[in-house]
Amino acid sequence: MKQRILAQIPDSHPWRSLVQYLEETDSTNDRVKALAKTGAPHGTAVIAGQQTAGKGRLGRSFHSPGGMGLYMSVLLRFPCLPDQLMHLTCAAAVAACDGVEKATGLRPGIKWTNDLVSDGKKLGGILTELVSAPDGTCAIIGIGINCGQAQEDFPPDIRDMACSLAMCGAADPSPASVAAALLEALEKVSWELTTGKKPILEQYKKDCITLGKEICILQDGAAVHARAVNIGEDGALVAKYADGQTRSIRFGEVSIRGMYGYV
Ligand code: BTN
């Protein structure tokens, strides 16, 4: 697998020599976090054939069976504090869409904040973790993409909500080609971030399928209905409530009416 990934990354790519492949690991995010502590450079990537403890957002797990998906984490180092990187999660999502599109011809949508969706179903997800370092911040961008699954390969509890590149009719949905394209897209976006976040946020808004939709926000055990109207400069979702007020949402679960079983 590692050779298949490297075969698709140009020799001149600065991150080519920083790719590690593991047949099986607990979580590629945890592996990269451990490498970051030992001083691993910007661009270090860990890709696994399967994960035994794949992590999702909000403390959930990410189903990571062998031979069917891409599980990849990349270390990005920034010379700033974590609170200056709130838009990074949007940048990672745009890079993921760029990479999947380059590898397969299919551009996923983004369900705020970081679900990759196609045909109204979840194709993958992104877990961004930030860790303070003496010289700035380490960002661990973990991307999981369902590549070869058929519907019956998903566990019953997510079967109706999940899809794969193969199910969406993507050309060449191999984890190796998607991994190579994602690495290139992440490197490009990490450069673009140094020259200003505006174009990335504009692209995020184009890809974000949550905008304009009726949503249900679950925060601190309460469900509130609103309409998603914008994405803030920090990547927050701006929602307009029934009383006409707008508020920014930075965390929590947001369901879109008509998706993932929410009617
Ligand atoms: C989500 O859907 O909530 C985010 C899923 C992120 C999954 C990826 S797979 C590679 C990396 N390692 C992990 O443990 N999680 C991320």
CSV table of C-alpha atoms and ligand atoms in Angstrom, one decimal:
chain,number,residue,atom,x,y,z
A,1,MET,CA,0.0,0.0,0.0
A,2,LYS,CA,2.8,2.4,0.9
A,3,GLN,CA,4.4,1.9,-2.5
A,4,ARG,CA,1.1,2.4,-4.2
A,5,ILE,CA,0.6,5.7,-2.4
A,6,LEU,CA,4.2,6.9,-3.1
A,7,ALA,CA,3.9,6.0,-6.7
A,8,GLN,CA,1.2,8.6,-7.1
A,9,ILE,CA,3.1,11.4,-5.2
A,10,PRO,CA,5.6,13.4,-7.4
A,11,ASP,CA,9.2,12.8,-6.3
A,12,SER,CA,9.5,16.6,-5.7
A,13,HIS,CA,6.7,16.7,-3.1
A,14,PRO,CA,8.1,18.0,0.2
A,15,TRP,CA,6.1,15.5,2.3
A,16,ARG,CA,6.8,12.4,0.2
A,17,SER,CA,9.5,11.1,2.6
A,18,LEU,CA,7.3,11.8,5.6
A,19,VAL,CA,4.6,9.2,4.9
A,20,GLN,CA,4.4,6.2,7.3
A,21,TYR,CA,2.2,3.2,6.6
A,22,LEU,CA,0.9,0.9,9.3
A,23,GLU,CA,-1.2,-2.2,8.5
A,24,GLU,CA,-3.1,-1.7,11.7
A,25,THR,CA,-3.1,0.8,14.5
A,26,ASP,CA,-5.4,2.2,17.2
A,27,SER,CA,-5.9,5.7,15.8
A,28,THR,CA,-3.7,7.4,13.2
A,29,ASN,CA,-4.4,10.7,15.1
A,30,ASP,CA,-2.9,9.2,18.2
A,31,ARG,CA,0.1,8.0,16.3
A,32,VAL,CA,0.7,11.4,14.8
A,33,LYS,CA,0.2,13.1,18.2
A,34,ALA,CA,2.9,10.8,19.7
A,35,LEU,CA,5.2,11.6,16.7
A,36,ALA,CA,4.6,15.3,17.2
A,37,LYS,CA,5.8,15.1,20.8
A,38,THR,CA,9.1,13.6,19.6
A,39,GLY,CA,9.6,16.5,17.2
A,40,ALA,CA,8.3,15.1,13.9
A,41,PRO,CA,8.3,17.7,11.1
A,42,HIS,CA,5.4,19.5,9.5
A,43,GLY,CA,3.9,17.2,6.9
A,44,THR,CA,4.5,13.9,8.8
A,45,ALA,CA,1.7,11.6,7.8
A,46,VAL,CA,0.5,8.2,9.2
A,47,ILE,CA,-1.8,6.1,7.0
A,48,ALA,CA,-3.3,2.8,8.4
A,49,GLY,CA,-4.9,-0.2,6.7
A,50,GLN,CA,-7.3,-0.4,9.6
A,51,GLN,CA,-7.9,1.3,12.9
A,52,THR,CA,-8.9,-0.6,16.1
A,53,ALA,CA,-10.0,2.6,17.9
A,54,GLY,CA,-10.7,5.2,15.2
A,55,LYS,CA,-11.9,8.4,16.7
A,56,GLY,CA,-14.7,10.7,15.5
A,57,ARG,CA,-15.8,14.1,16.7
A,58,LEU,CA,-17.7,14.6,20.0
A,59,GLY,CA,-16.1,11.5,21.5
A,60,ARG,CA,-17.6,9.1,18.9
A,61,SER,CA,-15.8,6.2,17.3
A,62,PHE,CA,-15.1,6.0,13.6
A,63,HIS,CA,-15.7,2.6,12.0
A,64,SER,CA,-12.4,1.7,10.3
A,65,PRO,CA,-12.4,-1.8,8.8
A,66,GLY,CA,-9.5,-3.1,6.8
A,67,GLY,CA,-9.3,-3.0,3.1
A,68,MET,CA,-12.2,-0.7,2.6
A,69,GLY,CA,-11.4,2.8,3.8
A,70,LEU,CA,-8.7,5.4,4.0
A,71,TYR,CA,-7.5,6.4,7.5
A,72,MET,CA,-4.9,9.1,7.4
A,73,SER,CA,-3.6,11.8,9.8
A,74,VAL,CA,-1.2,14.6,9.0
A,75,LEU,CA,0.8,16.8,11.3
A,76,LEU,CA,0.8,20.5,10.5
A,77,ARG,CA,2.9,22.9,12.6
A,78,PHE,CA,2.0,26.6,12.9
A,79,PRO,CA,3.9,29.4,14.7
A,80,CYS,CA,0.8,30.7,16.4
A,81,LEU,CA,-1.5,30.0,19.3
A,82,PRO,CA,-4.4,27.4,18.9
A,83,ASP,CA,-7.1,30.1,19.1
A,84,GLN,CA,-5.7,31.6,15.9
A,85,LEU,CA,-6.4,28.4,14.0
A,86,MET,CA,-10.2,28.1,14.4
A,87,HIS,CA,-10.7,28.3,10.6
A,88,LEU,CA,-8.2,25.4,10.1
A,89,THR,CA,-11.0,22.8,10.4
A,90,CYS,CA,-12.7,24.5,7.3
A,91,ALA,CA,-9.3,24.5,5.5
A,92,ALA,CA,-9.0,20.7,6.1
A,93,ALA,CA,-12.5,20.1,4.8
A,94,VAL,CA,-11.8,22.1,1.6
A,95,ALA,CA,-8.6,20.1,1.1
A,96,ALA,CA,-10.4,16.9,1.6
A,97,CYS,CA,-13.0,17.8,-1.1
A,98,ASP,CA,-10.2,18.9,-3.4
A,99,GLY,CA,-8.3,15.6,-2.8
A,100,VAL,CA,-11.3,13.4,-3.3
A,101,GLU,CA,-12.3,15.3,-6.4
A,102,LYS,CA,-8.8,15.0,-7.9
A,103,ALA,CA,-8.6,11.2,-7.2
A,104,THR,CA,-12.1,10.3,-8.3
A,105,GLY,CA,-13.9,13.1,-10.1
A,106,LEU,CA,-16.5,13.3,-7.4
A,107,ARG,CA,-16.6,16.4,-5.2
A,108,PRO,CA,-18.2,15.7,-1.8
A,109,GLY,CA,-20.3,18.3,0.0
A,110,ILE,CA,-19.4,19.4,3.6
A,111,LYS,CA,-22.0,19.1,6.4
A,112,TRP,CA,-20.8,21.6,9.0
A,113,THR,CA,-18.4,21.3,10.4
A,114,ASN,CA,-16.5,18.4,8.9
A,115,ASP,CA,-18.6,15.5,7.6
A,116,LEU,CA,-18.0,14.8,4.0
A,117,VAL,CA,-21.2,13.9,2.3
A,118,SER,CA,-22.5,12.6,-1.0
A,119,ASP,CA,-26.0,11.8,-2.1
A,120,GLY,CA,-27.2,13.0,1.4
A,121,LYS,CA,-25.1,10.3,3.2
A,122,LYS,CA,-21.8,10.4,5.1
A,123,LEU,CA,-18.8,9.6,3.0
A,124,GLY,CA,-16.2,10.4,5.6
A,125,GLY,CA,-15.2,12.7,8.4
A,126,ILE,CA,-12.4,14.9,9.6
A,127,LEU,CA,-11.1,15.1,13.2
A,128,THR,CA,-8.8,18.1,13.8
A,129,GLU,CA,-6.9,18.1,17.1
A,130,LEU,CA,-4.8,21.0,18.3
A,131,VAL,CA,-1.9,20.6,20.7
A,132,SER,CA,0.3,23.4,22.1
A,133,ALA,CA,4.0,23.1,21.3
A,134,PRO,CA,6.9,25.3,22.6
A,135,ASP,CA,7.2,27.0,19.2
A,136,GLY,CA,3.5,27.3,18.4
A,137,THR,CA,0.7,24.8,17.7
A,138,CYS,CA,0.6,21.3,16.3
A,139,ALA,CA,-2.5,20.5,14.3
A,140,ILE,CA,-3.3,16.9,13.7
A,141,ILE,CA,-5.7,16.6,10.7
A,142,GLY,CA,-7.3,13.1,10.7
A,143,ILE,CA,-9.3,12.2,7.6
A,144,GLY,CA,-11.3,9.0,7.2
A,145,ILE,CA,-13.0,8.2,3.9
A,146,ASN,CA,-15.2,5.2,3.1
A,147,CYS,CA,-13.8,3.9,-0.2
A,148,GLY,CA,-14.9,0.4,-1.2
A,149,GLN,CA,-17.8,-0.5,1.1
A,150,ALA,CA,-21.1,-1.8,-0.1
A,151,GLN,CA,-24.1,-0.7,2.0
A,152,GLU,CA,-24.2,-4.0,3.8
A,153,ASP,CA,-20.6,-3.6,4.9
A,154,PHE,CA,-21.5,-0.8,7.3
A,155,PRO,CA,-22.7,-1.7,10.8
A,156,PRO,CA,-26.6,-1.6,11.1
A,157,ASP,CA,-26.6,1.5,13.2
A,158,ILE,CA,-25.0,3.7,10.5
A,159,ARG,CA,-26.0,1.7,7.4
A,160,ASP,CA,-28.8,4.0,6.3
A,161,MET,CA,-26.6,7.2,6.9
A,162,ALA,CA,-23.3,6.1,5.4
A,163,CYS,CA,-22.0,5.7,1.8
A,164,SER,CA,-18.7,5.0,0.1
A,165,LEU,CA,-16.9,6.3,-3.0
A,166,ALA,CA,-17.7,3.0,-4.7
A,167,MET,CA,-21.4,3.3,-3.8
A,168,CYS,CA,-21.4,6.9,-5.3
A,169,GLY,CA,-20.0,5.6,-8.6
A,170,ALA,CA,-16.6,7.2,-8.2
A,171,ALA,CA,-13.9,6.2,-10.6
A,172,ASP,CA,-10.9,4.5,-8.9
A,173,PRO,CA,-12.0,4.7,-5.3
A,174,SER,CA,-8.8,3.1,-4.1
A,175,PRO,CA,-7.5,4.3,-0.7
A,176,ALA,CA,-4.0,4.7,-2.2
A,177,SER,CA,-5.0,7.2,-4.9
A,178,VAL,CA,-7.2,9.1,-2.5
A,179,ALA,CA,-4.4,9.3,0.1
A,180,ALA,CA,-1.9,10.7,-2.5
A,181,ALA,CA,-4.4,13.3,-3.7
A,182,LEU,CA,-5.3,14.3,-0.1
A,183,LEU,CA,-1.7,14.8,0.9
A,184,GLU,CA,-1.1,17.1,-2.1
A,185,ALA,CA,-4.3,19.0,-1.4
A,186,LEU,CA,-3.4,19.4,2.3
A,187,GLU,CA,0.0,20.7,1.5
A,188,LYS,CA,-1.4,23.3,-0.9
A,189,VAL,CA,-4.0,24.5,1.6
A,190,SER,CA,-1.5,24.7,4.4
A,191,TRP,CA,0.4,27.2,2.2
A,192,GLU,CA,-2.7,29.1,1.2
A,193,LEU,CA,-3.4,29.5,5.0
A,194,THR,CA,-0.2,31.5,5.4
A,195,THR,CA,-1.3,34.1,2.8
A,196,GLY,CA,-4.9,34.6,4.1
A,197,LYS,CA,-7.9,32.6,4.9
A,198,LYS,CA,-10.5,34.4,2.8
A,199,PRO,CA,-10.4,32.3,-0.4
A,200,ILE,CA,-10.5,29.1,1.7
A,201,LEU,CA,-13.6,30.3,3.6
A,202,GLU,CA,-15.3,31.3,0.3
A,203,GLN,CA,-14.7,27.8,-1.1
A,204,TYR,CA,-15.9,26.2,2.2
A,205,LYS,CA,-19.1,28.2,1.9
A,206,LYS,CA,-19.6,26.9,-1.7
A,207,ASP,CA,-19.1,23.3,-0.5
A,208,CYS,CA,-21.0,23.5,2.7
A,209,ILE,CA,-24.4,21.9,2.2
A,210,THR,CA,-25.6,23.1,5.6
A,211,LEU,CA,-26.0,26.7,4.5
A,212,GLY,CA,-29.6,27.8,3.8
A,213,LYS,CA,-31.0,24.7,5.4
A,214,GLU,CA,-33.3,24.2,8.4
A,215,ILE,CA,-31.2,22.8,11.2
A,216,CYS,CA,-31.6,21.4,14.7
A,217,ILE,CA,-28.8,22.4,17.1
A,218,LEU,CA,-28.1,20.1,20.0
A,219,GLN,CA,-26.2,21.9,22.7
A,220,ASP,CA,-26.0,21.0,26.4
A,221,GLY,CA,-28.9,18.6,26.1
A,222,ALA,CA,-31.3,21.0,24.5
A,223,ALA,CA,-32.5,21.0,20.9
A,224,VAL,CA,-33.1,24.3,19.2
A,225,HIS,CA,-34.4,24.9,15.6
A,226,ALA,CA,-32.9,27.6,13.3
A,227,ARG,CA,-31.8,28.3,9.8
A,228,ALA,CA,-28.1,28.1,8.8
A,229,VAL,CA,-27.2,31.5,7.2
A,230,ASN,CA,-23.5,31.9,7.1
A,231,ILE,CA,-20.0,30.7,8.1
A,232,GLY,CA,-18.0,33.1,10.3
A,233,GLU,CA,-14.3,34.0,9.8
A,234,ASP,CA,-13.4,31.5,12.6
A,235,GLY,CA,-15.4,28.7,10.9
A,236,ALA,CA,-18.4,29.1,13.2
A,237,LEU,CA,-21.9,28.4,11.8
A,238,VAL,CA,-24.1,31.5,11.9
A,239,ALA,CA,-27.7,30.5,12.6
A,240,LYS,CA,-30.9,32.6,12.5
A,241,TYR,CA,-33.4,31.6,15.2
A,242,ALA,CA,-37.2,31.9,15.1
A,243,ASP,CA,-37.0,35.1,17.1
A,244,GLY,CA,-35.0,36.7,14.3
A,245,GLN,CA,-31.7,36.8,16.2
A,246,THR,CA,-28.5,35.4,14.7
A,247,ARG,CA,-25.9,33.5,16.8
A,248,SER,CA,-22.7,31.8,16.1
A,249,ILE,CA,-22.3,28.1,16.8
A,250,ARG,CA,-18.8,26.8,17.4
A,251,PHE,CA,-19.4,23.3,18.7
A,252,GLY,CA,-22.1,20.8,19.3
A,253,GLU,CA,-24.2,18.6,17.0
A,254,VAL,CA,-26.1,20.2,14.1
A,255,SER,CA,-28.6,18.1,12.2
A,256,ILE,CA,-30.0,19.1,8.9
A,257,ARG,CA,-33.7,18.5,8.3
A,258,GLY,CA,-34.0,15.7,5.7
A,259,MET,CA,-30.6,14.2,6.3
A,260,TYR,CA,-29.3,11.3,8.5
A,261,GLY,CA,-32.8,10.4,9.5
A,262,TYR,CA,-33.8,13.9,10.8
A,263,VAL,CA,-37.3,14.7,9.5
B,1,BTN,C1,-16.0,12.2,12.4
B,1,BTN,O1,-16.7,11.7,11.4
B,1,BTN,O2,-16.6,12.6,13.4
B,1,BTN,C2,-14.5,12.4,12.2
B,1,BTN,C3,-13.9,11.1,11.7
B,1,BTN,C4,-12.4,11.2,11.6
B,1,BTN,C5,-11.8,9.8,11.3
B,1,BTN,C6,-10.4,9.8,11.0
B,1,BTN,S1,-9.8,8.3,10.4
B,1,BTN,C7,-8.2,8.9,10.5
B,1,BTN,C8,-8.1,9.7,11.8
B,1,BTN,N1,-7.8,8.8,12.9
B,1,BTN,C9,-8.8,8.8,13.8
B,1,BTN,O3,-8.8,8.1,14.9
B,1,BTN,N2,-9.8,9.6,13.4
B,1,BTN,C10,-9.5,10.2,12.1
